[in-house]
Amino acid sequence: MNSEWSLDVLYKGFDDPKFSEDLIAFEKKAKELDELSKTLSHENEKEDLIRIVKALEEFELLEKHLSCFGFLSQSTNTANTKAAAAIDKVATIASMASKAMAVFSRYISDMKDLNSYLDCPELCEYKYFLNDIHESGKYLLSEDVEEALAKMNISGGSAWEKQQSLLTSSLEVEYDGKKLPLASVRNLAYDLDKEVRKAAYEAEIKSYAPIADAVSFSLNNIKLQVITEAKMRGYESPMDMTLHQSHVSQKTLDALLSAMQKYLPVFHKYLKRKAEMLGYENGLPWYELFAPVGKSATTSFTPETAKEYLVNHFRPFCDELADMMKEAFDNSWIDFYPHKGKVGGAFCCNMPFVKQSRVLTNFDGGLGDVVTLAHELGHAYHGLNIESHRPLNWEYSMPVAETASTFNENIIMNAVIDETEDKEVKLGLIENQLQDLCQIICDIYSRYLFEKSVFDRRSDEFLFADQLNEIMLDAQKQAYGDGLDLNCLHPYMWVCKSHYYSSDLSYYNWPYAFGGLFARGLVVKYQEMGKEKFVPKYKEMLHTTTVASVEDTAKVLDIDLTDETFWISALETAKSRIEEFIELSK
């Protein structure tokens, strides 16, 4: 078994003649799209539509091959100059097609009888895709303005995003007489020693002051750009634009948030119990959120034993999923170990155009790494269930992006907890699960409140760093309540979270709560329906995520996302875990 992934299915390297050929073909396709956009006539709409779809499919396939290769190559070697150059080149060529894309969208949105063309073999699979473009026509600007926005974003929102990334990734924190990267100091929140956790928190907070003003300019300018664009396009607000782009209704978001608000006291109860266990009387200090409780599982894994563990645990659920996991380990889909120049964390890159995925982890052999693999291979399984779609139907929306991954995570964690007989180890495992749940409920809710407040105020005022600190503290107080020590929160959480710094993706917070609770609700459905009935419907639902609204996707399993009842069924499972944690901790 290889410990590094292979990208040969894409290209043998940046010197591979096929890479150069595809880059030339990609640029040629961008020019062809521009030429095609100038020949459209409403006299032959069906023929034009078929030509547009065919051209976009060819463009999409080339872009996916090239961009995935550049991104994945740079992920394992951030100093790879050839990868950086390729990424910039592909982005530049893609921007050349932005005006043509706007022309196509306008042309489709102006069709009066679109559905009458969609029964032919060339178009029938794109009914949802094309109708979505048609219905979104009211938000389109002129072709020249669309092109200008795309090009100006490179030196606007995208540049401000890069500033935040550069400042936080290069920030060195004075800790224990040494200068450490910010990520290293933040990781000390998991240390076994309370004094280390506290000192790391204090050093982290202190380190933000020198960059806070510069990062506040990034946040202010990105948010103002989004507000301006939303108004120009005719959206009621940035949230309205986000919901439309995410294929989610306001009723679904309202139901989700309402259920979360009702269960906040349940999570406050968990936090207060953890505070008591650690010797605090006024709630948990921020630096103790990730303090270890109970006893850690001592099992150590290698990639080989991780493979065996995962395949054996998922085989009873679904042979297809277990077989895909085996293939991922055996056929170099996974890049396991950390090394200098490799990005941190973990991710999965779906590549339906070659019927594979690639998974990056920073594996050190702990149980948490096996859970991470289960999570990322859930994304790969999602990719497996959409690969039979045609190229323009490969993108699923932000809220359902974490569905299969978090479902996998729940399956494996529930199995591990149920199999554990040692009371202290079980306590530690449950506490790890509750940490994650607390993040997607309390922390995500605080991030949602913060971003909403920034958007509400940014139209009329520039928000300086101290004002952003106040907004963040207020959001944390609302979300965490008396579960945390209100004198020990994290005012600079807005500085280090990259999710706020995208001009293309606003409110990248509530989808985490959506994904986490949607997956838990699916586990409840699985337990109610049983394997034989659930698994085929689950596969159908994953397949549907790219060709239907989020609400219609859930209806495959008879779930009404606009009804609080579903979200409460998921939150009840969290409540049961919290009650089990409190009982075990006595």
Coordinates of C-alpha atoms in Angstrom, one line a residue:
M1 CA 0.0 0.0 0.0
N2 CA 1.4 3.4 -1.0
S3 CA 1.5 6.1 1.6
E4 CA 1.3 8.9 -1.0
W5 CA -1.4 9.3 -3.6
S6 CA -0.9 9.0 -7.3
L7 CA -2.1 11.6 -9.8
D8 CA -1.1 9.7 -12.9
V9 CA -4.7 9.2 -13.8
L10 CA -4.7 12.9 -14.5
Y11 CA -1.1 13.6 -15.7
K12 CA 2.3 12.2 -15.1
G13 CA 3.5 15.7 -14.2
F14 CA 3.5 19.3 -15.3
D15 CA 6.0 18.3 -18.0
D16 CA 3.6 15.6 -19.3
P17 CA 2.9 16.5 -23.0
K18 CA -0.8 15.7 -22.3
F19 CA -0.9 18.5 -19.7
S20 CA 0.5 21.0 -22.2
E21 CA -1.9 19.7 -24.9
D22 CA -4.9 20.1 -22.5
L23 CA -3.9 23.6 -21.4
I24 CA -3.7 24.7 -25.1
A25 CA -7.1 22.9 -25.7
F26 CA -8.6 24.7 -22.7
E27 CA -7.6 28.1 -23.9
K28 CA -8.9 27.2 -27.4
K29 CA -12.2 26.1 -25.8
A30 CA -12.5 29.5 -24.0
K31 CA -12.1 31.3 -27.3
E32 CA -14.6 29.0 -28.9
L33 CA -17.1 29.7 -26.2
D34 CA -16.6 33.4 -26.9
E35 CA -17.2 32.8 -30.6
L36 CA -20.2 30.7 -30.0
S37 CA -21.8 33.4 -27.8
K38 CA -21.7 35.8 -30.7
T39 CA -23.6 33.4 -33.0
L40 CA -26.8 32.8 -31.0
S41 CA -30.2 33.5 -32.3
H42 CA -33.6 32.9 -30.9
E43 CA -34.7 31.6 -34.3
N44 CA -33.0 28.2 -33.6
E45 CA -33.1 27.9 -29.8
K46 CA -33.1 24.1 -29.5
E47 CA -30.1 23.7 -31.8
D48 CA -28.3 26.6 -30.1
L49 CA -29.0 25.1 -26.7
I50 CA -27.5 21.7 -27.7
R51 CA -24.4 23.5 -29.0
I52 CA -24.1 25.5 -25.7
V53 CA -24.4 22.3 -23.6
K54 CA -21.9 20.4 -25.7
A55 CA -19.3 23.3 -25.6
L56 CA -19.8 23.7 -21.8
E57 CA -19.3 20.0 -21.2
E58 CA -16.0 20.0 -23.1
F59 CA -14.8 23.1 -21.3
E60 CA -15.8 21.7 -17.9
L61 CA -13.9 18.4 -18.5
L62 CA -10.7 20.2 -19.4
E63 CA -11.0 22.6 -16.5
K64 CA -11.6 19.8 -14.0
H65 CA -8.6 17.8 -15.2
L66 CA -6.3 20.8 -15.1
S67 CA -7.5 22.5 -12.0
C68 CA -7.6 19.3 -9.9
F69 CA -4.1 18.4 -10.9
G70 CA -2.7 21.8 -10.0
F71 CA -4.6 21.9 -6.7
L72 CA -3.7 18.4 -5.6
S73 CA -0.1 18.9 -6.6
Q74 CA 0.2 22.1 -4.6
S75 CA -1.6 20.5 -1.6
T76 CA 1.3 18.1 -1.0
N77 CA 4.0 20.7 -1.8
T78 CA 3.0 24.3 -1.3
A79 CA 6.4 25.4 -2.6
N80 CA 5.7 23.7 -6.0
T81 CA 6.1 26.7 -8.3
K82 CA 4.9 24.8 -11.4
A83 CA 1.7 24.0 -9.6
A84 CA 1.2 27.6 -8.5
A85 CA 1.8 28.8 -12.1
A86 CA -0.6 26.2 -13.5
I87 CA -3.3 27.2 -11.0
D88 CA -3.0 30.9 -12.0
K89 CA -2.9 30.0 -15.7
V90 CA -6.1 27.9 -15.5
A91 CA -7.9 30.6 -13.5
T92 CA -6.9 33.3 -16.0
I93 CA -8.1 31.2 -18.9
A94 CA -11.4 30.4 -17.1
S95 CA -11.9 34.1 -16.5
M96 CA -11.7 34.6 -20.3
A97 CA -14.9 32.7 -20.7
S98 CA -16.8 34.7 -18.1
K99 CA -18.4 37.0 -20.6
A100 CA -19.5 34.1 -22.8
M101 CA -21.0 32.3 -19.7
A102 CA -23.0 35.5 -19.0
V103 CA -24.2 35.5 -22.6
F104 CA -25.3 31.9 -22.4
S105 CA -27.1 32.5 -19.1
R106 CA -28.9 35.5 -20.6
Y107 CA -29.8 33.6 -23.7
I108 CA -31.3 30.7 -21.7
S109 CA -33.1 32.9 -19.3
D110 CA -34.8 34.7 -22.2
M111 CA -36.3 31.5 -23.7
K112 CA -40.0 31.5 -23.5
D113 CA -40.5 27.8 -24.2
L114 CA -37.4 26.2 -22.6
N115 CA -39.2 23.1 -21.3
S116 CA -40.4 22.2 -24.8
Y117 CA -36.8 21.5 -25.8
L118 CA -35.8 19.4 -22.8
D119 CA -37.2 16.0 -23.9
C120 CA -34.5 15.3 -26.4
P121 CA -31.5 13.0 -25.4
E122 CA -29.0 15.8 -25.6
L123 CA -30.8 18.0 -23.0
C124 CA -33.2 15.8 -20.9
E125 CA -30.7 15.2 -18.1
Y126 CA -30.1 18.9 -17.7
K127 CA -33.7 19.9 -16.9
Y128 CA -32.9 21.1 -13.4
F129 CA -29.6 22.7 -14.5
L130 CA -31.2 24.6 -17.4
N131 CA -34.3 25.6 -15.5
D132 CA -32.2 26.9 -12.7
I133 CA -30.3 29.1 -15.1
H134 CA -33.6 30.2 -16.6
E135 CA -35.1 31.1 -13.3
S136 CA -31.9 32.9 -12.2
G137 CA -32.0 35.2 -15.2
K138 CA -33.6 38.0 -13.2
Y139 CA -30.3 38.2 -11.2
L140 CA -28.1 38.5 -14.3
L141 CA -26.3 41.8 -15.2
S142 CA -25.2 42.8 -18.7
E143 CA -22.5 40.7 -20.3
D144 CA -20.0 43.5 -20.0
V145 CA -20.7 44.0 -16.3
E146 CA -20.5 40.3 -15.6
E147 CA -17.1 40.2 -17.3
A148 CA -15.9 43.3 -15.4
L149 CA -17.1 41.9 -12.0
A150 CA -15.2 38.6 -12.7
K151 CA -12.0 40.3 -13.6
M152 CA -12.1 43.0 -10.9
N153 CA -12.7 40.4 -8.3
I154 CA -9.2 39.2 -8.9
S155 CA -7.8 42.4 -7.4
G156 CA -10.8 42.9 -5.2
G157 CA -12.5 40.3 -3.0
S158 CA -10.1 37.6 -4.0
A159 CA -7.1 39.8 -3.2
W160 CA -8.5 40.7 0.2
E161 CA -9.1 37.0 0.9
K162 CA -5.4 36.3 0.1
Q163 CA -4.3 39.0 2.5
Q164 CA -6.2 37.4 5.4
S165 CA -4.8 34.0 4.5
L166 CA -1.2 35.4 4.2
L167 CA -1.4 37.3 7.5
T168 CA -2.8 34.4 9.5
S169 CA -0.7 31.6 7.9
S170 CA 2.6 33.6 8.4
L171 CA 1.7 34.8 11.9
E172 CA 4.3 33.7 14.5
V173 CA 3.1 33.5 18.1
E174 CA 5.4 34.2 21.1
Y175 CA 4.9 31.1 23.3
D176 CA 7.1 29.7 26.0
G177 CA 10.1 31.7 24.8
K178 CA 9.7 30.5 21.2
K179 CA 8.0 31.7 18.0
L180 CA 5.5 29.1 16.8
P181 CA 3.1 29.2 13.8
L182 CA -0.5 30.2 14.8
A183 CA -1.8 26.7 13.9
S184 CA 0.7 25.0 16.2
V185 CA -0.3 27.2 19.1
R186 CA -4.1 26.7 18.5
N187 CA -3.5 23.0 18.5
L188 CA -2.3 23.2 22.1
A189 CA -6.0 23.7 23.0
Y190 CA -6.0 19.8 23.1
D191 CA -3.0 19.5 25.3
L192 CA -3.3 17.3 28.5
D193 CA -1.9 20.1 30.7
K194 CA -4.3 22.9 31.7
E195 CA -1.5 25.4 32.2
V196 CA -0.4 24.7 28.6
R197 CA -3.9 25.2 27.3
K198 CA -4.3 28.5 29.2
A199 CA -0.9 29.9 28.2
A200 CA -1.4 29.0 24.6
Y201 CA -4.8 30.7 24.6
E202 CA -3.3 33.9 26.1
A203 CA -0.4 33.9 23.6
E204 CA -2.8 33.4 20.7
I205 CA -5.1 36.2 21.8
K206 CA -2.1 38.5 22.2
S207 CA -0.7 37.6 18.8
Y208 CA -3.7 38.9 16.9
A209 CA -3.4 42.6 17.9
P210 CA -0.7 43.5 15.3
I211 CA -2.6 42.0 12.4
A212 CA -6.2 42.7 13.5
D213 CA -6.5 46.1 11.8
A214 CA -5.2 44.8 8.4
V215 CA -7.5 41.8 8.6
S216 CA -10.4 44.0 9.5
F217 CA -9.9 45.8 6.1
S218 CA -10.1 42.4 4.4
L219 CA -13.4 41.6 6.1
N220 CA -14.9 45.1 5.6
N221 CA -14.0 45.3 1.9
I222 CA -15.1 41.7 1.1
K223 CA -18.5 42.2 2.8
L224 CA -19.1 45.6 1.2
Q225 CA -18.3 44.0 -2.2
V226 CA -20.9 41.2 -1.5
I227 CA -23.5 43.8 -0.4
T228 CA -22.9 45.9 -3.5
E229 CA -23.1 42.9 -5.8
A230 CA -26.3 41.5 -4.2
K231 CA -28.0 44.9 -4.6
M232 CA -26.9 45.2 -8.2
R233 CA -28.3 41.7 -9.0
G234 CA -31.6 42.4 -7.3
Y235 CA -31.3 40.2 -4.3
E236 CA -32.9 41.3 -1.1
S237 CA -29.7 40.7 0.9
P238 CA -26.5 38.7 0.9
M239 CA -28.4 35.9 2.7
D240 CA -31.0 35.9 0.0
M241 CA -28.2 35.5 -2.6
T242 CA -26.6 32.7 -0.5
L243 CA -29.9 30.7 -0.1
H244 CA -30.5 31.0 -3.9
Q245 CA -27.0 29.8 -4.8
S246 CA -27.3 27.0 -2.2
H247 CA -30.7 25.8 -3.6
V248 CA -32.3 26.2 -0.1
S249 CA -35.4 28.0 1.0
Q250 CA -35.6 30.5 3.8
K251 CA -38.2 28.2 5.5
T252 CA -35.6 25.4 5.7
L253 CA -33.0 27.7 7.3
D254 CA -35.6 29.1 9.7
A255 CA -36.6 25.6 10.8
L256 CA -33.0 24.6 11.3
L257 CA -32.1 27.8 13.3
S258 CA -35.3 27.5 15.4
A259 CA -34.5 23.9 16.4
M260 CA -30.9 24.9 17.2
Q261 CA -32.0 27.7 19.4
K262 CA -34.4 25.5 21.3
Y263 CA -31.6 23.0 22.1
L264 CA -28.9 25.5 23.0
P265 CA -29.7 25.0 26.8
V266 CA -29.0 21.3 26.3
F267 CA -25.5 22.1 25.1
H268 CA -25.0 24.6 27.9
K269 CA -25.8 21.8 30.3
Y270 CA -23.0 19.8 28.8
L271 CA -20.5 22.7 29.0
K272 CA -21.4 23.4 32.6
R273 CA -20.9 19.7 33.5
K274 CA -17.5 19.7 31.8
A275 CA -16.6 22.9 33.7
E276 CA -17.5 21.2 37.0
M277 CA -15.4 18.2 36.1
L278 CA -12.4 20.5 35.5
G279 CA -13.0 22.5 38.7
Y280 CA -14.7 25.6 37.4
E281 CA -17.7 27.3 39.0
N282 CA -18.8 29.9 36.5
G283 CA -18.9 28.0 33.2
L284 CA -16.0 26.7 31.0
P285 CA -13.2 29.1 30.1
W286 CA -12.7 29.3 26.3
Y287 CA -9.3 27.6 26.5
E288 CA -11.0 24.5 28.1
L289 CA -13.4 23.8 25.2
F290 CA -11.2 21.1 23.9
A291 CA -9.7 19.9 27.2
P292 CA -9.4 16.1 27.2
V293 CA -11.9 14.4 29.5
G294 CA -11.9 10.7 30.3
K295 CA -9.2 8.4 29.0
S296 CA -8.0 8.3 25.4
A297 CA -8.3 5.2 23.3
T298 CA -4.8 3.7 23.2
T299 CA -5.3 1.8 19.9
S300 CA -2.7 2.8 17.4
F301 CA -3.3 2.3 13.7
T302 CA -1.3 2.0 10.6
P303 CA -2.8 2.6 7.1
E304 CA -3.2 -1.2 6.8
T305 CA -5.0 -1.6 10.1
A306 CA -7.1 1.5 9.4
K307 CA -8.2 0.0 6.1
E308 CA -9.2 -3.3 7.8
Y309 CA -11.0 -1.4 10.6
L310 CA -13.1 0.8 8.2
V311 CA -13.9 -1.9 5.7
N312 CA -15.0 -4.3 8.4
H313 CA -17.2 -1.7 10.1
F314 CA -18.9 -0.4 6.9
R315 CA -19.3 -3.8 5.2
P316 CA -22.5 -4.6 7.3
F317 CA -24.0 -1.2 6.2
C318 CA -23.2 -1.3 2.4
D319 CA -20.9 -3.6 0.4
E320 CA -20.4 -0.9 -2.3
L321 CA -19.1 1.6 0.3
A322 CA -16.8 -1.0 1.8
D323 CA -15.5 -2.0 -1.6
M324 CA -14.8 1.7 -2.5
M325 CA -12.9 2.2 0.7
K326 CA -10.7 -0.9 -0.1
E327 CA -10.0 0.5 -3.5
A328 CA -9.1 3.9 -2.1
F329 CA -6.4 2.3 0.2
D330 CA -5.2 -0.2 -2.4
N331 CA -5.0 2.1 -5.5
S332 CA -3.2 5.2 -4.1
W333 CA -6.2 7.5 -3.6
I334 CA -4.9 8.6 -0.2
D335 CA -2.0 10.8 0.9
F336 CA -1.4 9.8 4.5
Y337 CA 1.5 11.4 6.4
P338 CA 2.4 15.0 7.3
H339 CA 5.6 16.5 6.0
K340 CA 7.1 19.9 5.3
G341 CA 5.2 21.8 2.6
K342 CA 2.1 19.7 2.8
V343 CA -1.1 21.5 3.8
G344 CA -2.7 20.7 7.2
G345 CA -6.0 19.2 7.9
A346 CA -7.8 16.8 5.6
F347 CA -10.0 16.9 2.5
C348 CA -11.5 14.9 -0.3
C349 CA -11.4 15.9 -3.9
N350 CA -14.0 14.2 -6.0
M351 CA -13.0 13.5 -9.6
P352 CA -16.1 12.0 -11.2
F353 CA -14.6 12.6 -14.7
V354 CA -12.1 9.7 -13.9
K355 CA -14.5 7.9 -11.5
Q356 CA -12.1 8.3 -8.6
S357 CA -11.4 10.7 -5.7
R358 CA -8.3 11.8 -3.8
V359 CA -8.1 12.1 0.0
L360 CA -5.5 14.1 1.9
T361 CA -4.9 13.4 5.6
N362 CA -2.2 14.1 8.2
F363 CA -2.2 10.6 9.7
D364 CA -0.5 9.9 13.0
G365 CA -2.2 6.6 13.9
G366 CA -4.8 7.8 16.4
L367 CA -8.4 6.8 16.4
G368 CA -9.3 10.3 15.4
D369 CA -7.4 9.8 12.2
V370 CA -9.5 6.7 11.4
V371 CA -12.6 8.8 12.0
T372 CA -11.2 11.5 9.7
L373 CA -10.6 8.8 7.0
A374 CA -14.2 7.6 7.4
H375 CA -15.4 11.2 7.0
E376 CA -13.3 12.0 3.9
L377 CA -14.2 8.6 2.3
G378 CA -17.8 9.6 2.8
H379 CA -17.2 12.4 0.4
A380 CA -15.6 9.9 -1.9
Y381 CA -18.7 7.8 -1.7
H382 CA -20.8 10.9 -2.5
G383 CA -18.6 11.3 -5.6
L384 CA -19.2 7.7 -6.5
N385 CA -23.0 8.3 -6.5
I386 CA -22.8 11.3 -8.8
E387 CA -20.3 10.1 -11.3
S388 CA -22.9 8.7 -13.6
H389 CA -24.3 12.2 -14.2
R390 CA -23.2 14.3 -17.1
P391 CA -20.4 16.8 -16.6
L392 CA -22.6 19.9 -15.9
N393 CA -24.4 17.9 -13.1
W394 CA -21.4 17.1 -10.9
E395 CA -21.7 20.0 -8.5
Y396 CA -23.7 19.6 -5.3
S397 CA -24.7 22.6 -3.2
M398 CA -23.0 23.8 0.0
P399 CA -25.6 22.5 2.5
V400 CA -25.5 18.9 1.3
A401 CA -21.7 18.8 0.8
E402 CA -21.1 17.3 4.2
T403 CA -24.0 14.8 4.1
A404 CA -22.2 11.5 3.2
S405 CA -19.1 12.4 5.1
T406 CA -20.8 13.2 8.4
F407 CA -23.1 10.2 8.0
N408 CA -20.0 8.0 7.8
E409 CA -18.5 9.8 10.8
N410 CA -21.6 9.1 12.9
I411 CA -21.7 5.5 11.9
I412 CA -18.1 4.8 12.9
M413 CA -18.2 6.9 16.1
N414 CA -21.5 5.3 17.3
A415 CA -19.9 1.8 16.6
V416 CA -16.7 2.7 18.4
I417 CA -18.6 4.0 21.5
D418 CA -21.0 1.1 21.6
E419 CA -18.1 -1.4 21.4
T420 CA -16.1 0.2 24.2
E421 CA -16.4 -1.4 27.6
D422 CA -13.9 0.7 29.6
K423 CA -16.0 3.4 31.2
E424 CA -13.2 6.1 31.2
V425 CA -12.4 5.4 27.5
K426 CA -16.2 5.5 26.6
L427 CA -16.4 8.8 28.5
G428 CA -13.5 10.2 26.5
L429 CA -15.0 9.0 23.2
I430 CA -18.4 10.5 24.0
E431 CA -16.8 13.8 25.0
N432 CA -14.9 14.0 21.7
Q433 CA -18.2 13.5 19.9
L434 CA -19.9 16.2 22.0
Q435 CA -17.0 18.6 21.3
D436 CA -17.8 18.3 17.6
L437 CA -21.5 18.6 18.2
C438 CA -21.0 21.7 20.3
Q439 CA -18.9 23.2 17.5
I440 CA -21.7 22.7 14.9
I441 CA -24.4 24.0 17.2
C442 CA -23.0 26.7 19.6
D443 CA -19.9 27.8 17.7
I444 CA -21.5 27.7 14.2
Y445 CA -24.5 29.6 15.6
S446 CA -22.1 32.3 17.0
R447 CA -20.4 32.6 13.6
Y448 CA -23.8 32.9 11.9
L449 CA -24.8 35.7 14.4
F450 CA -21.5 37.5 13.9
E451 CA -21.6 37.4 10.1
K452 CA -25.3 38.5 10.0
S453 CA -24.4 41.5 12.3
V454 CA -21.5 42.5 10.1
F455 CA -23.6 42.4 7.0
D456 CA -26.4 44.4 8.7
R457 CA -24.0 47.1 9.8
R458 CA -21.4 47.2 7.0
S459 CA -23.6 49.2 4.5
D460 CA -23.5 52.2 6.8
E461 CA -20.2 52.0 8.7
F462 CA -16.7 50.7 8.6
L463 CA -16.2 48.2 11.4
F464 CA -12.8 48.6 13.0
A465 CA -11.1 45.7 14.9
D466 CA -12.4 46.7 18.3
Q467 CA -16.0 46.9 17.0
L468 CA -15.6 43.4 15.4
N469 CA -14.3 42.1 18.7
E470 CA -17.4 43.4 20.4
I471 CA -19.7 41.9 17.8
M472 CA -17.9 38.5 18.2
L473 CA -18.1 38.6 22.0
D474 CA -21.9 39.4 21.8
A475 CA -22.4 36.5 19.4
Q476 CA -20.5 34.1 21.6
K477 CA -22.5 35.1 24.7
Q478 CA -25.8 34.5 22.8
A479 CA -24.7 31.1 21.5
Y480 CA -22.9 29.7 24.5
G481 CA -24.9 31.3 27.3
D482 CA -23.9 30.3 30.8
G483 CA -22.1 27.3 29.5
L484 CA -18.9 29.4 29.1
D485 CA -17.2 31.7 31.5
L486 CA -18.4 35.1 30.0
N487 CA -15.1 36.7 31.2
C488 CA -13.0 34.3 29.1
L489 CA -14.2 34.2 25.5
H490 CA -12.4 34.7 22.2
P491 CA -12.9 38.2 20.7
Y492 CA -10.6 37.5 17.7
M493 CA -12.3 34.4 16.4
W494 CA -13.2 36.5 13.3
V495 CA -9.5 37.0 12.5
C496 CA -8.5 33.3 12.2
K497 CA -11.6 31.8 10.5
S498 CA -11.1 31.8 6.7
H499 CA -14.8 31.1 6.2
Y500 CA -15.7 34.8 6.4
Y501 CA -13.2 35.9 3.7
S502 CA -14.8 34.9 0.4
S503 CA -16.6 37.2 -2.0
D504 CA -18.2 34.1 -3.7
L505 CA -19.3 32.2 -0.6
S506 CA -21.1 34.2 2.2
Y507 CA -22.5 32.7 5.4
Y508 CA -20.3 29.6 5.1
N509 CA -21.3 28.7 8.7
W510 CA -24.9 27.4 8.9
P511 CA -24.2 24.7 6.3
Y512 CA -22.0 22.9 8.8
A513 CA -24.9 22.8 11.3
F514 CA -27.1 21.7 8.4
G515 CA -24.8 19.0 7.3
G516 CA -24.1 17.7 10.8
L517 CA -27.8 17.5 11.8
F518 CA -29.0 16.3 8.4
A519 CA -26.5 13.4 8.8
R520 CA -27.7 12.6 12.3
G521 CA -31.3 12.7 11.1
L522 CA -30.4 10.3 8.4
V523 CA -28.9 7.9 11.0
V524 CA -32.3 8.1 12.8
K525 CA -34.0 7.2 9.5
Y526 CA -31.6 4.3 9.0
Q527 CA -32.4 2.9 12.4
E528 CA -36.2 3.3 11.7
M529 CA -36.2 1.9 8.2
G530 CA -33.5 -0.8 8.4
K531 CA -30.7 -1.5 6.0
E532 CA -32.7 -3.1 3.2
K533 CA -35.1 -0.2 2.8
F534 CA -32.7 2.7 3.7
V535 CA -29.5 2.0 1.7
P536 CA -31.1 2.1 -1.8
K537 CA -33.0 5.3 -0.9
Y538 CA -29.8 6.8 0.6
K539 CA -27.9 6.1 -2.6
E540 CA -30.7 7.6 -4.7
M541 CA -30.7 10.7 -2.4
L542 CA -26.9 11.2 -2.9
H543 CA -27.4 10.9 -6.6
T544 CA -30.1 13.5 -6.5
T545 CA -28.1 16.1 -4.7
T546 CA -26.7 17.6 -7.9
V547 CA -30.0 17.7 -9.8
A548 CA -32.6 19.0 -7.3
S549 CA -33.1 21.5 -4.6
V550 CA -32.0 20.6 -1.1
E551 CA -35.7 20.2 -0.1
D552 CA -36.5 17.9 -3.0
T553 CA -33.3 15.9 -2.4
A554 CA -34.5 15.2 1.2
K555 CA -37.9 14.2 0.0
V556 CA -36.3 11.0 -1.6
L557 CA -36.3 9.8 2.0
D558 CA -39.6 11.3 2.9
I559 CA -38.0 14.1 4.9
D560 CA -39.5 17.6 5.1
L561 CA -36.7 20.0 5.9
T562 CA -39.0 22.9 6.4
D563 CA -40.5 21.1 9.4
E564 CA -38.7 21.5 12.7
T565 CA -39.6 17.9 13.6
F566 CA -36.8 16.5 11.5
W567 CA -34.1 18.7 13.0
I568 CA -35.4 18.0 16.5
S569 CA -35.1 14.2 15.8
A570 CA -31.4 14.8 15.1
L571 CA -30.9 17.1 18.1
E572 CA -32.6 14.5 20.3
T573 CA -29.8 12.1 19.5
A574 CA -27.3 14.7 20.7
K575 CA -29.4 15.3 23.9
S576 CA -29.2 11.5 24.6
R577 CA -25.4 11.6 24.3
I578 CA -25.2 14.6 26.6
E579 CA -27.3 12.8 29.2
E580 CA -25.2 9.6 28.8
F581 CA -22.0 11.8 29.3
I582 CA -23.4 13.4 32.4
E583 CA -24.4 10.0 33.9
L584 CA -21.0 8.4 33.1
S585 CA -19.1 11.4 34.5
K586 CA -20.7 11.1 38.0

